[in-house]
mmCIF file of C-alpha atoms and ligand atoms in Angstrom:
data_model
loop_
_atom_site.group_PDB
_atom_site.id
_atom_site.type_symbol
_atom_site.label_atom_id
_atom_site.label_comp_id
_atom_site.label_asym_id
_atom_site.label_seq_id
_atom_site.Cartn_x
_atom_site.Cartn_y
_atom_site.Cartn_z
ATOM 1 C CA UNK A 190 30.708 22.436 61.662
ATOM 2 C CA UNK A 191 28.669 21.258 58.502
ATOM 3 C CA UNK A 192 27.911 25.573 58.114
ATOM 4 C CA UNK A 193 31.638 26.087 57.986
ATOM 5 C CA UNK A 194 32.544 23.234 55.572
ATOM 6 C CA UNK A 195 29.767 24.504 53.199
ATOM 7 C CA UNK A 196 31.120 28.044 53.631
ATOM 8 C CA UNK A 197 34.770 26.981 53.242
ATOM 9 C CA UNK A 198 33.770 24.632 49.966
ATOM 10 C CA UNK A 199 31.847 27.985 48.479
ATOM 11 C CA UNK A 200 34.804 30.266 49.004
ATOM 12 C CA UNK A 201 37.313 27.703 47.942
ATOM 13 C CA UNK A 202 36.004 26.870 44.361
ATOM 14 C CA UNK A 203 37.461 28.312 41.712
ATOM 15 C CA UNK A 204 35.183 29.943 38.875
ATOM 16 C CA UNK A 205 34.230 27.010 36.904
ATOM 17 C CA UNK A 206 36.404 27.070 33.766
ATOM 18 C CA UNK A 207 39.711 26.600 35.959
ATOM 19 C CA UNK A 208 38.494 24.445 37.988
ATOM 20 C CA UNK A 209 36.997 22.081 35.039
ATOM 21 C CA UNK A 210 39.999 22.444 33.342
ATOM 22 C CA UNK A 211 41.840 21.483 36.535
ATOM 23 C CA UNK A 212 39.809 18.456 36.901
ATOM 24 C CA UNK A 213 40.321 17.289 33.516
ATOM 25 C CA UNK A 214 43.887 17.048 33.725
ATOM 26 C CA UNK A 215 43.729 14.733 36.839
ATOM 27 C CA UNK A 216 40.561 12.770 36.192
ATOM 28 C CA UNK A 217 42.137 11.870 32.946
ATOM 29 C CA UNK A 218 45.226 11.192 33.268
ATOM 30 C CA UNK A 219 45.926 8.043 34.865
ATOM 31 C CA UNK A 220 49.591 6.756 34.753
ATOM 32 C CA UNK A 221 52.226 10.145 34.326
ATOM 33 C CA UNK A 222 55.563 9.193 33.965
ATOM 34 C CA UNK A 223 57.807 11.911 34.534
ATOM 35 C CA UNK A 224 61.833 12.311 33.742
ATOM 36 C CA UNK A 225 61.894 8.412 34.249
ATOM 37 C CA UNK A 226 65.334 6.357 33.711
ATOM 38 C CA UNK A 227 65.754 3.040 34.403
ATOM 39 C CA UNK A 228 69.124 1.074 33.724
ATOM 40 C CA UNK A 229 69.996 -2.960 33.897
ATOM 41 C CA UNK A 230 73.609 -2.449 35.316
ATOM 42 C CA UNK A 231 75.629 -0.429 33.413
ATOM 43 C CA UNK A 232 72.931 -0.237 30.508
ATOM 44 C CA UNK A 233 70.637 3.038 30.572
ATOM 45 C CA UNK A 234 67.724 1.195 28.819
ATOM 46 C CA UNK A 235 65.346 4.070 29.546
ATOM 47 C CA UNK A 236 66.242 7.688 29.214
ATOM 48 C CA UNK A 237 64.302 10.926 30.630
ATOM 49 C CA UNK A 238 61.168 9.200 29.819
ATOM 50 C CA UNK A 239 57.634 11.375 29.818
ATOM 51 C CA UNK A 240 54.459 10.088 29.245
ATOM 52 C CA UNK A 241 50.975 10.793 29.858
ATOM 53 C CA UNK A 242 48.084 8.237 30.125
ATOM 54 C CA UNK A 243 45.030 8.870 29.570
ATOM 55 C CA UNK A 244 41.296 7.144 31.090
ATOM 56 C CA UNK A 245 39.234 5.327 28.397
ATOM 57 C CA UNK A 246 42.267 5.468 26.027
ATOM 58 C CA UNK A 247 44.338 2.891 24.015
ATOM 59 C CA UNK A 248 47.779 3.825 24.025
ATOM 60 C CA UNK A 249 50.260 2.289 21.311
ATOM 61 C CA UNK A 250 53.964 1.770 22.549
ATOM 62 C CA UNK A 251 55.886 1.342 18.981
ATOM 63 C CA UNK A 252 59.696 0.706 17.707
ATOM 64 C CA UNK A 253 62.123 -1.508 16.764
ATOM 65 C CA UNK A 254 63.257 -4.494 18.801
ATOM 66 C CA UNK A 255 65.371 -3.841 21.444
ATOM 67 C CA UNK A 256 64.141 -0.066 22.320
ATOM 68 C CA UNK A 257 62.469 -0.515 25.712
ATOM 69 C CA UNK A 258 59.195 -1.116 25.181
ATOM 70 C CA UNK A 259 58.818 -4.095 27.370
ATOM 71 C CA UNK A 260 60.932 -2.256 30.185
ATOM 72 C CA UNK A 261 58.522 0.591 30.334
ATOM 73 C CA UNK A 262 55.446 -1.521 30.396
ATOM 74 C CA UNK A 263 56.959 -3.567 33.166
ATOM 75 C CA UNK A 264 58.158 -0.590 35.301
ATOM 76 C CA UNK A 265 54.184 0.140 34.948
ATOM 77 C CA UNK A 266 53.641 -2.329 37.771
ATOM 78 C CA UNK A 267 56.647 -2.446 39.356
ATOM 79 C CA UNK A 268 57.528 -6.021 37.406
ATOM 80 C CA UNK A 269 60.843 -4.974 35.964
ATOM 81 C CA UNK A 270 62.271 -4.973 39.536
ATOM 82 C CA UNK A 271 62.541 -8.381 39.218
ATOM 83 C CA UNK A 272 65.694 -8.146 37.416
ATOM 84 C CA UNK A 273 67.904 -7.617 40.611
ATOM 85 C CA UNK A 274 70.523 -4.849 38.438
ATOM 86 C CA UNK A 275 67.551 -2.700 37.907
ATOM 87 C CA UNK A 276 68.077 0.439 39.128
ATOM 88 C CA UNK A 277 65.433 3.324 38.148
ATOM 89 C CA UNK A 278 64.976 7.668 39.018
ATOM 90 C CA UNK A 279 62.181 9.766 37.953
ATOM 91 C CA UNK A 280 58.840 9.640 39.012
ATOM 92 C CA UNK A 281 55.721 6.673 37.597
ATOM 93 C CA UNK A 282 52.793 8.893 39.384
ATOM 94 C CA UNK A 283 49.444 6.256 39.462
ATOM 95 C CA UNK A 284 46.678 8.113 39.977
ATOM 96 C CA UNK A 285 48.334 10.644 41.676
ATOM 97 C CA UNK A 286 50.551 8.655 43.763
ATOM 98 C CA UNK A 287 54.398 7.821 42.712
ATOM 99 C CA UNK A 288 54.471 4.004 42.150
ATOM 100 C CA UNK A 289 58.198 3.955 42.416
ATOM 101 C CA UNK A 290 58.165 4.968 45.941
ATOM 102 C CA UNK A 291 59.627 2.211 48.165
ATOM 103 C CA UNK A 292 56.139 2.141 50.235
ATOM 104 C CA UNK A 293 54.386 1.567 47.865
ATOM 105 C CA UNK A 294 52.153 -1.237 47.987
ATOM 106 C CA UNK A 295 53.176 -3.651 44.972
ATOM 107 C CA UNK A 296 50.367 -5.885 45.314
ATOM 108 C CA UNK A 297 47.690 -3.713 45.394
ATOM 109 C CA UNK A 298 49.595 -2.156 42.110
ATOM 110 C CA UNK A 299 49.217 -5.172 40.596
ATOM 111 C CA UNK A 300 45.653 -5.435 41.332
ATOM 112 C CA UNK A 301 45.107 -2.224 39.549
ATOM 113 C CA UNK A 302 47.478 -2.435 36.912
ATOM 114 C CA UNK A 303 47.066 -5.989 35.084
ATOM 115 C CA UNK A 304 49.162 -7.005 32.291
ATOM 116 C CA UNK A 305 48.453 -9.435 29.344
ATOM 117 C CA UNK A 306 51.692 -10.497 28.075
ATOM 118 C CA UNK A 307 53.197 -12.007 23.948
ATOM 119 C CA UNK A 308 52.999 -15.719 24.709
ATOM 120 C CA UNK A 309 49.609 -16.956 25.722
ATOM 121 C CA UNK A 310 50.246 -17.734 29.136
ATOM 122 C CA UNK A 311 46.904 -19.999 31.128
ATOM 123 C CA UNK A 312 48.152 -22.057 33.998
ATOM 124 C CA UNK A 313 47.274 -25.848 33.442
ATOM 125 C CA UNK A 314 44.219 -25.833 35.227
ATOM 126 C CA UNK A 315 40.526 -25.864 34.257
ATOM 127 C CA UNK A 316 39.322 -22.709 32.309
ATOM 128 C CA UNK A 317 37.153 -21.684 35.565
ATOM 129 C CA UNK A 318 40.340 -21.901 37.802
ATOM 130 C CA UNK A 319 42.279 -20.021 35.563
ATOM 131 C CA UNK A 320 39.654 -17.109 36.210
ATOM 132 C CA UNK A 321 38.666 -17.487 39.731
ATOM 133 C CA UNK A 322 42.583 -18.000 40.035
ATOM 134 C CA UNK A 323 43.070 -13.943 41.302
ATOM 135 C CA UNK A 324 39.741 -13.664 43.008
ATOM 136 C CA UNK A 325 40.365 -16.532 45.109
ATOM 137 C CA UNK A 326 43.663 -14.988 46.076
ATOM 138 C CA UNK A 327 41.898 -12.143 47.093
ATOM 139 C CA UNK A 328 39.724 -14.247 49.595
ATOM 140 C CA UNK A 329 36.712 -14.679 47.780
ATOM 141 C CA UNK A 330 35.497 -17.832 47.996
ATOM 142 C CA UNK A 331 31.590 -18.204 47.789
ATOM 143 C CA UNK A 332 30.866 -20.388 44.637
ATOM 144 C CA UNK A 333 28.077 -17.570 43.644
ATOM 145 C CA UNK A 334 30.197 -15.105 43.473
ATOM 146 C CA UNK A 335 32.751 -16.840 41.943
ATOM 147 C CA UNK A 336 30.814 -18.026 38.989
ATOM 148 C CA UNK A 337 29.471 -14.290 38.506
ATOM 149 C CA UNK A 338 32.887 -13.042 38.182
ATOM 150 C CA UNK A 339 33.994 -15.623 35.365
ATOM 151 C CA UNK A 340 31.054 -15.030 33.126
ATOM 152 C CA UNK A 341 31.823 -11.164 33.771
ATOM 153 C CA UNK A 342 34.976 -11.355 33.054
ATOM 154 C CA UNK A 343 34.850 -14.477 29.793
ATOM 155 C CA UNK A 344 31.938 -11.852 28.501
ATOM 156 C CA UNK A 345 34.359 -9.559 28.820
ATOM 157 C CA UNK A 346 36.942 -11.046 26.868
ATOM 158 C CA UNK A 347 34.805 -11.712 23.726
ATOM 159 C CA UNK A 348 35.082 -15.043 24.990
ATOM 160 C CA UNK A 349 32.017 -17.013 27.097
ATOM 161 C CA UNK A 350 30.258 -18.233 24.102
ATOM 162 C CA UNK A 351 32.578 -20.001 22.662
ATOM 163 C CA UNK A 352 33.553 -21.592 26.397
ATOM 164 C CA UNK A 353 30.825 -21.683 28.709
ATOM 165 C CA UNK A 354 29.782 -25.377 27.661
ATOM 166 C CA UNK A 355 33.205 -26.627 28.801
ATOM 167 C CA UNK A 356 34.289 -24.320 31.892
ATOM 168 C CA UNK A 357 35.576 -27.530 33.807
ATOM 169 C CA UNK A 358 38.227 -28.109 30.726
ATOM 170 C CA UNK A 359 41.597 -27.375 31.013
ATOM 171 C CA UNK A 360 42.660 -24.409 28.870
ATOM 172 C CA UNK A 361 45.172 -25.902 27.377
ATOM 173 C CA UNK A 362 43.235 -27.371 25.260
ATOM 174 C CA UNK A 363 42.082 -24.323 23.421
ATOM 175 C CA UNK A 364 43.629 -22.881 20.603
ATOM 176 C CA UNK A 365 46.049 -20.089 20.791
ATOM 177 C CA UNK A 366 43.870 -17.004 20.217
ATOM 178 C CA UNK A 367 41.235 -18.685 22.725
ATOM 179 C CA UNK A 368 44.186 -18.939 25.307
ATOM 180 C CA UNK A 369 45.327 -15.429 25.099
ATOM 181 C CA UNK A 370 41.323 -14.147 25.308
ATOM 182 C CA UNK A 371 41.726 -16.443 28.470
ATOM 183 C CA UNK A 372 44.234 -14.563 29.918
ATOM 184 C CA UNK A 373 42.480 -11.581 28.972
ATOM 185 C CA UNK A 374 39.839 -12.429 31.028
ATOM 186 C CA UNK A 375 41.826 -13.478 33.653
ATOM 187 C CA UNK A 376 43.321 -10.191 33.835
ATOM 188 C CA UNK A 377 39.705 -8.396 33.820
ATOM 189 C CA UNK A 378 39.002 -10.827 36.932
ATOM 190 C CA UNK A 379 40.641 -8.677 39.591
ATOM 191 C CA UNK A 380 39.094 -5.800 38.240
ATOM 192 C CA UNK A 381 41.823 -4.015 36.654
ATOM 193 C CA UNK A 382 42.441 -0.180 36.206
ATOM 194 C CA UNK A 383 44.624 -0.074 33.526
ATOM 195 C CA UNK A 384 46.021 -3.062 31.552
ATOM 196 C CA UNK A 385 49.105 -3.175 29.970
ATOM 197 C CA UNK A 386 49.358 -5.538 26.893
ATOM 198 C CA UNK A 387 52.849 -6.754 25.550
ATOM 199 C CA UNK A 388 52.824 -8.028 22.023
ATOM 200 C CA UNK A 389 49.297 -9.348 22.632
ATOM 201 C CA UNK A 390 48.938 -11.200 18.872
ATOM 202 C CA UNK A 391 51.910 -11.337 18.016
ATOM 203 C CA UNK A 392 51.730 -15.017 19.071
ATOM 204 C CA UNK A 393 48.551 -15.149 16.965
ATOM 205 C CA UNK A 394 46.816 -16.195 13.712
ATOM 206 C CA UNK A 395 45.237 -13.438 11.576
ATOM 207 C CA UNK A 396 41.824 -14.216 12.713
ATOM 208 C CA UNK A 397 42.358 -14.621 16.429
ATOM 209 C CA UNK A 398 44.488 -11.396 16.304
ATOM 210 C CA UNK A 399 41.402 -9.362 15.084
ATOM 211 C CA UNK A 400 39.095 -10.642 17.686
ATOM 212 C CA UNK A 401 41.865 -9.250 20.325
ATOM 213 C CA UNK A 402 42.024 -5.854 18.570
ATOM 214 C CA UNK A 403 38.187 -5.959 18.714
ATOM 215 C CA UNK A 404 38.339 -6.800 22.001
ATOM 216 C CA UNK A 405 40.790 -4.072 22.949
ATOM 217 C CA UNK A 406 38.463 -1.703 21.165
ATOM 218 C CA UNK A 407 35.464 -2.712 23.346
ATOM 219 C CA UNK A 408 37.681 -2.561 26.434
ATOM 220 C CA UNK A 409 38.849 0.784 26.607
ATOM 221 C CA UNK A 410 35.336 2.077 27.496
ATOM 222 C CA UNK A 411 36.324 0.703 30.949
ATOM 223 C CA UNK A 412 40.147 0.337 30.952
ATOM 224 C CA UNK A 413 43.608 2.125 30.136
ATOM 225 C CA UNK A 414 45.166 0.039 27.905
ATOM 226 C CA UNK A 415 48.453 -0.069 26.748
ATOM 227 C CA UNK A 416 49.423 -2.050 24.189
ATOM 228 C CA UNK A 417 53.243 -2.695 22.845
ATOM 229 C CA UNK A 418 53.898 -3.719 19.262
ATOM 230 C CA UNK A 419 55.575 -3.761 16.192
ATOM 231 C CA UNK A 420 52.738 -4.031 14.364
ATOM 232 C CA UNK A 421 51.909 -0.435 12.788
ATOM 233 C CA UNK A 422 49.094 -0.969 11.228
ATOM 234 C CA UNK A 423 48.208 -2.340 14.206
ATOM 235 C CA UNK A 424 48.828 0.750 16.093
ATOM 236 C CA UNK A 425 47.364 2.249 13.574
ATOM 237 C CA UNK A 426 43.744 0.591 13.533
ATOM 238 C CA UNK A 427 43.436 0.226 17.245
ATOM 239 C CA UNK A 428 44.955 3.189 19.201
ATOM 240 C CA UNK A 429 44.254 6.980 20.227
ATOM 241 C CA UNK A 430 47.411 7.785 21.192
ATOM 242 C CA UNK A 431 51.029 6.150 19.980
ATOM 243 C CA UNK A 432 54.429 6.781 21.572
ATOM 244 C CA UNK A 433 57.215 6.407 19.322
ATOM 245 C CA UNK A 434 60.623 4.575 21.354
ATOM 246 C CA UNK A 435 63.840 4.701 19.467
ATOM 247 C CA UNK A 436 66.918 3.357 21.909
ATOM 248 C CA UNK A 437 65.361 4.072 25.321
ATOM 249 C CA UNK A 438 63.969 7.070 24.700
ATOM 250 C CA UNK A 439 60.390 8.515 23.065
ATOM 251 C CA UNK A 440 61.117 10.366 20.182
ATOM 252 C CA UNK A 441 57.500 11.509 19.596
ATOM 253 C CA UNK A 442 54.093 10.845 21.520
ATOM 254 C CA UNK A 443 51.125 12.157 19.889
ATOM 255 C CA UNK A 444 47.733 11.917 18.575
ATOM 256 C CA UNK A 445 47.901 7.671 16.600
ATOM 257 C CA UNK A 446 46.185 9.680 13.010
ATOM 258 C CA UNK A 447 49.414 12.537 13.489
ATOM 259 C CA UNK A 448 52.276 10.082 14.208
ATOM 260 C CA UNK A 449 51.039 8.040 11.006
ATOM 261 C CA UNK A 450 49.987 11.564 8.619
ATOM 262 C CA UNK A 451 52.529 13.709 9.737
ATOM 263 C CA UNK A 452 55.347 12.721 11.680
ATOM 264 C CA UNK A 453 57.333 16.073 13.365
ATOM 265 C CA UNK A 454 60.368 13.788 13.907
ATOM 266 C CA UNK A 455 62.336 12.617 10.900
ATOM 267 C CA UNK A 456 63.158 9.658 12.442
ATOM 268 C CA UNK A 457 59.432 8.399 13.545
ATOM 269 C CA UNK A 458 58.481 9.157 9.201
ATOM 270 C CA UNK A 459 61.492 7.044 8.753
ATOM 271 C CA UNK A 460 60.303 4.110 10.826
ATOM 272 C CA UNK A 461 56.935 4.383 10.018
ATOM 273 C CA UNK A 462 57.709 4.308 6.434
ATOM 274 C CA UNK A 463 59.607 1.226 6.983
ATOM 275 C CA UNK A 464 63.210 2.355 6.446
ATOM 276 C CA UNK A 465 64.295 0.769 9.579
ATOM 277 C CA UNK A 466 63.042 -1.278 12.425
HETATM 278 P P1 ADP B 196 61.813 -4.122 23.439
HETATM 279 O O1 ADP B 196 60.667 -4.650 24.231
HETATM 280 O O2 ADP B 196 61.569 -2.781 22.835
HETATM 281 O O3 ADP B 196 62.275 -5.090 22.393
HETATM 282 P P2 ADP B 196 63.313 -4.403 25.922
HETATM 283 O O4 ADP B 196 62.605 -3.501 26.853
HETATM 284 O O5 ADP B 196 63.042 -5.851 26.049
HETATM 285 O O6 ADP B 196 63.048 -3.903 24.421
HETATM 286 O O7 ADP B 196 64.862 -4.181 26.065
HETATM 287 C C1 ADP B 196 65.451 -2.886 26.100
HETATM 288 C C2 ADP B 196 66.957 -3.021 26.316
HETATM 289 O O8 ADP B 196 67.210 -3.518 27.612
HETATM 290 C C3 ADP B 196 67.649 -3.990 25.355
HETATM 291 O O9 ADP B 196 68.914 -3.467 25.074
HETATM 292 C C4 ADP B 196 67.759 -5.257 26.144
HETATM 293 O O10 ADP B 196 68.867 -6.011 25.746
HETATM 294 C C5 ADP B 196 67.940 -4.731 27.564
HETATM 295 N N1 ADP B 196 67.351 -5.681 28.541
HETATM 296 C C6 ADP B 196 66.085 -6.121 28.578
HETATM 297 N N2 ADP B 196 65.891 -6.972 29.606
HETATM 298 C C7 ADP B 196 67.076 -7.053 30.251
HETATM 299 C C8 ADP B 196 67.535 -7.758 31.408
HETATM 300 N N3 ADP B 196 66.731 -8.542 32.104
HETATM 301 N N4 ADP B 196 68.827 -7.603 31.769
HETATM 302 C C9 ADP B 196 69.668 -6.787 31.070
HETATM 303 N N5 ADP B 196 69.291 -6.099 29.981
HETATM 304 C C10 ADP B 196 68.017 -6.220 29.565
HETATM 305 MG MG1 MG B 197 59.576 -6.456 24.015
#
C-alpha cells in the first residue's frame, strides 16, 4: 500500500519548474474573486469584478466615495448579505473554496477572514474582555490561556505597552487611535487569515494613524490585509498591490509603485492626480 503511494507520488510529479510554478499560484493566492457582481435591488453596485489576493501582501482598495469599496470588502466575509436586497453571481474562491456557495460555513469564514472597520468600534467592556471576547466564543475558557492570547494578540497590535497596567479598564476610556489598535487586536484574537480593513484611520489623528500603518506594515508578515481608503498617499506608503474602483468596477489592479508612476488607464492618472474623487 505505502510501495504504491510512493510509486504513484514519483510518477505523478511533474518536473519541478511546473510544478513550482503551479504551487506558487495557489499557495499565494489567497482570496480570487472571479467575474463577481453583486447588486442592492435594482442597483448593480459591483460589476464583473476580478481580483487576486495575495499571502503576506497589503492590498490597497482605492476611489472615490460611493464606488464599492466597502461592498467588496464585505462580500469578503459574506457580511454584505446582511442587506436582505443583496443579490450577488460570480465566484469569491477562499483558499480554494467558493465562499459564495450557499454551504458554506459563514462562521468559520469569519473566523478566518476578520475585518477592522472606519469607526473605532470596542464593546463597553474591560480591555481584556474585549480580547478574550472571540476566544471565549470559541469555547476557550481556561484563564491561562486566555491571558496568553491577549498579550499575543495587544503585542500584536503595537499595543500591550501602553495597556497592560490597566487590562481590567474599560476601553472606552482610551483614546481613539488606542481604541482602533484595540480592535485590531481583537481581530488578531481568533487568529485571523486575512483581515480586511475599512477606512482604518480615517477616524484618526495624524499620529495614531501612523502607528496603524506601522502596524499594518508589521502585520502582513502573517496576514492578508486589505485595506480600503481614500487616502493615496496612504496607499501609497503602505501597500504592494492597489486596485483602482471607479463606479463598481476595477479599472486597474497592479503593482502600488505602477498605479502611482505610470497609470495604463487614463482615468486611474486622473484620480490619482487629483482631478476627481
Ligand atoms: P464606497 O465604500 O466606495 O464609498 P459603497 O460600497 O459603500 O461605496 O457603496 C457602493 C454603492 O452601493 C453606492 O452607490 C451606495 O449608495 C450603494 N449602497 C451601499 N450600501 C447599500 C445598501 N445597504 N443598500 C443599497 N445601496 C447601498
Ligand atoms: Mg466605504
Amino acid at each position: 500500500m505505502i510501495k504504491n503511494e510512493k510509486a504513484k507520488a514519483t510518477i505523478k510529479t511533474p518536473s519541478p519548474i511546473i510544478s513550482d510554478s503551479i504551487q506558487t499560484v495557489e499557495k499565494n493566492t489567497v482570496v480570487q474573486t472571479k467575474g463577481f457582481n453583486l447588486w442592492y435591488g435594482d442597483h448593480h453596485a459591483l460589476k464583473d469584478i476580478n481580483l487576486d489576493i495575495k499571502k503576506n501582501e497589503v492590498t490597497a482598495i482605492i476611489g472615490p466615495s460611493g464606488c464599492g469599496k466597502s461592498t467588496y470588502i464585505k462580500a469578503l466575509n459574506r457580511m454584505v448579505e446582511l442587506v436582505p436586497t443583496v443579490k450577488t453571481n460570480g465566484e469569491i474562491n477562499y483558499r480554494g473554496r467558493n465562499i459564495l456557495d450557499p454551504s458554506y460555513e459563514v462562521e468559520e469564514l469569519r473566523t478566518k477572514v476578520g475585518m477592522v472597520f472606519q469607526k473605532p468600534n470596542p464593546f463597553p467592556k474591560s480591555i481584556y474582555d474585549n480580547i478574550a471576547y472571540g476566544p471565549r466564543i470559541h469555547g476557550i475558557k481556561n484563564k491561562k490561556i486566555l491571558d496568553e492570547i491577549v498579550e499575543k494578540s495587544l503585542r500584536g497590535a503595537a499595543i500591550w505597552d501602553e495597556v497592560k497596567d490597566r487590562l481590567n479598564q474599560n476601553a472606552y476610556g482610551l483614546s481613539g487611535g488606542q481604541q482602533q489598535r484595540i480592535c485590531i487586536a481583537r481581530c488578531l484574537a481568533i487568529e485571523p487569515d486575512v483581515i480586511l480593513m475599512d477606512e482604518p484611520t480615517s477616524a484618526l489623528d495624524p499620529i495614531s494613524t501612523l502607528k496603524v500603518e506601522e502596524l499594518v506594515q508589521e502585520l502582513k508578515d502573517n496576514y492578508s490585509i486589505i485595506i480600503v481608503t481614500h487616502n493615496m498617499q496612504q496607499a501609497a506608503r503602505i501597500s504592494d498591490k492597489t486596485a483602482f474602483f471607479l463606479n463598481g468596477e476595477v479599472v486597474e489592479f497592479d503593482q502600488t509603485d505602477k498605479i502611482f508612476s505610470t497609470p495604463r488607464d487614463k482615468r486611474t492618472e486622473d484620480y490619482i492626480s487629483g482631478r476627481f474623487g
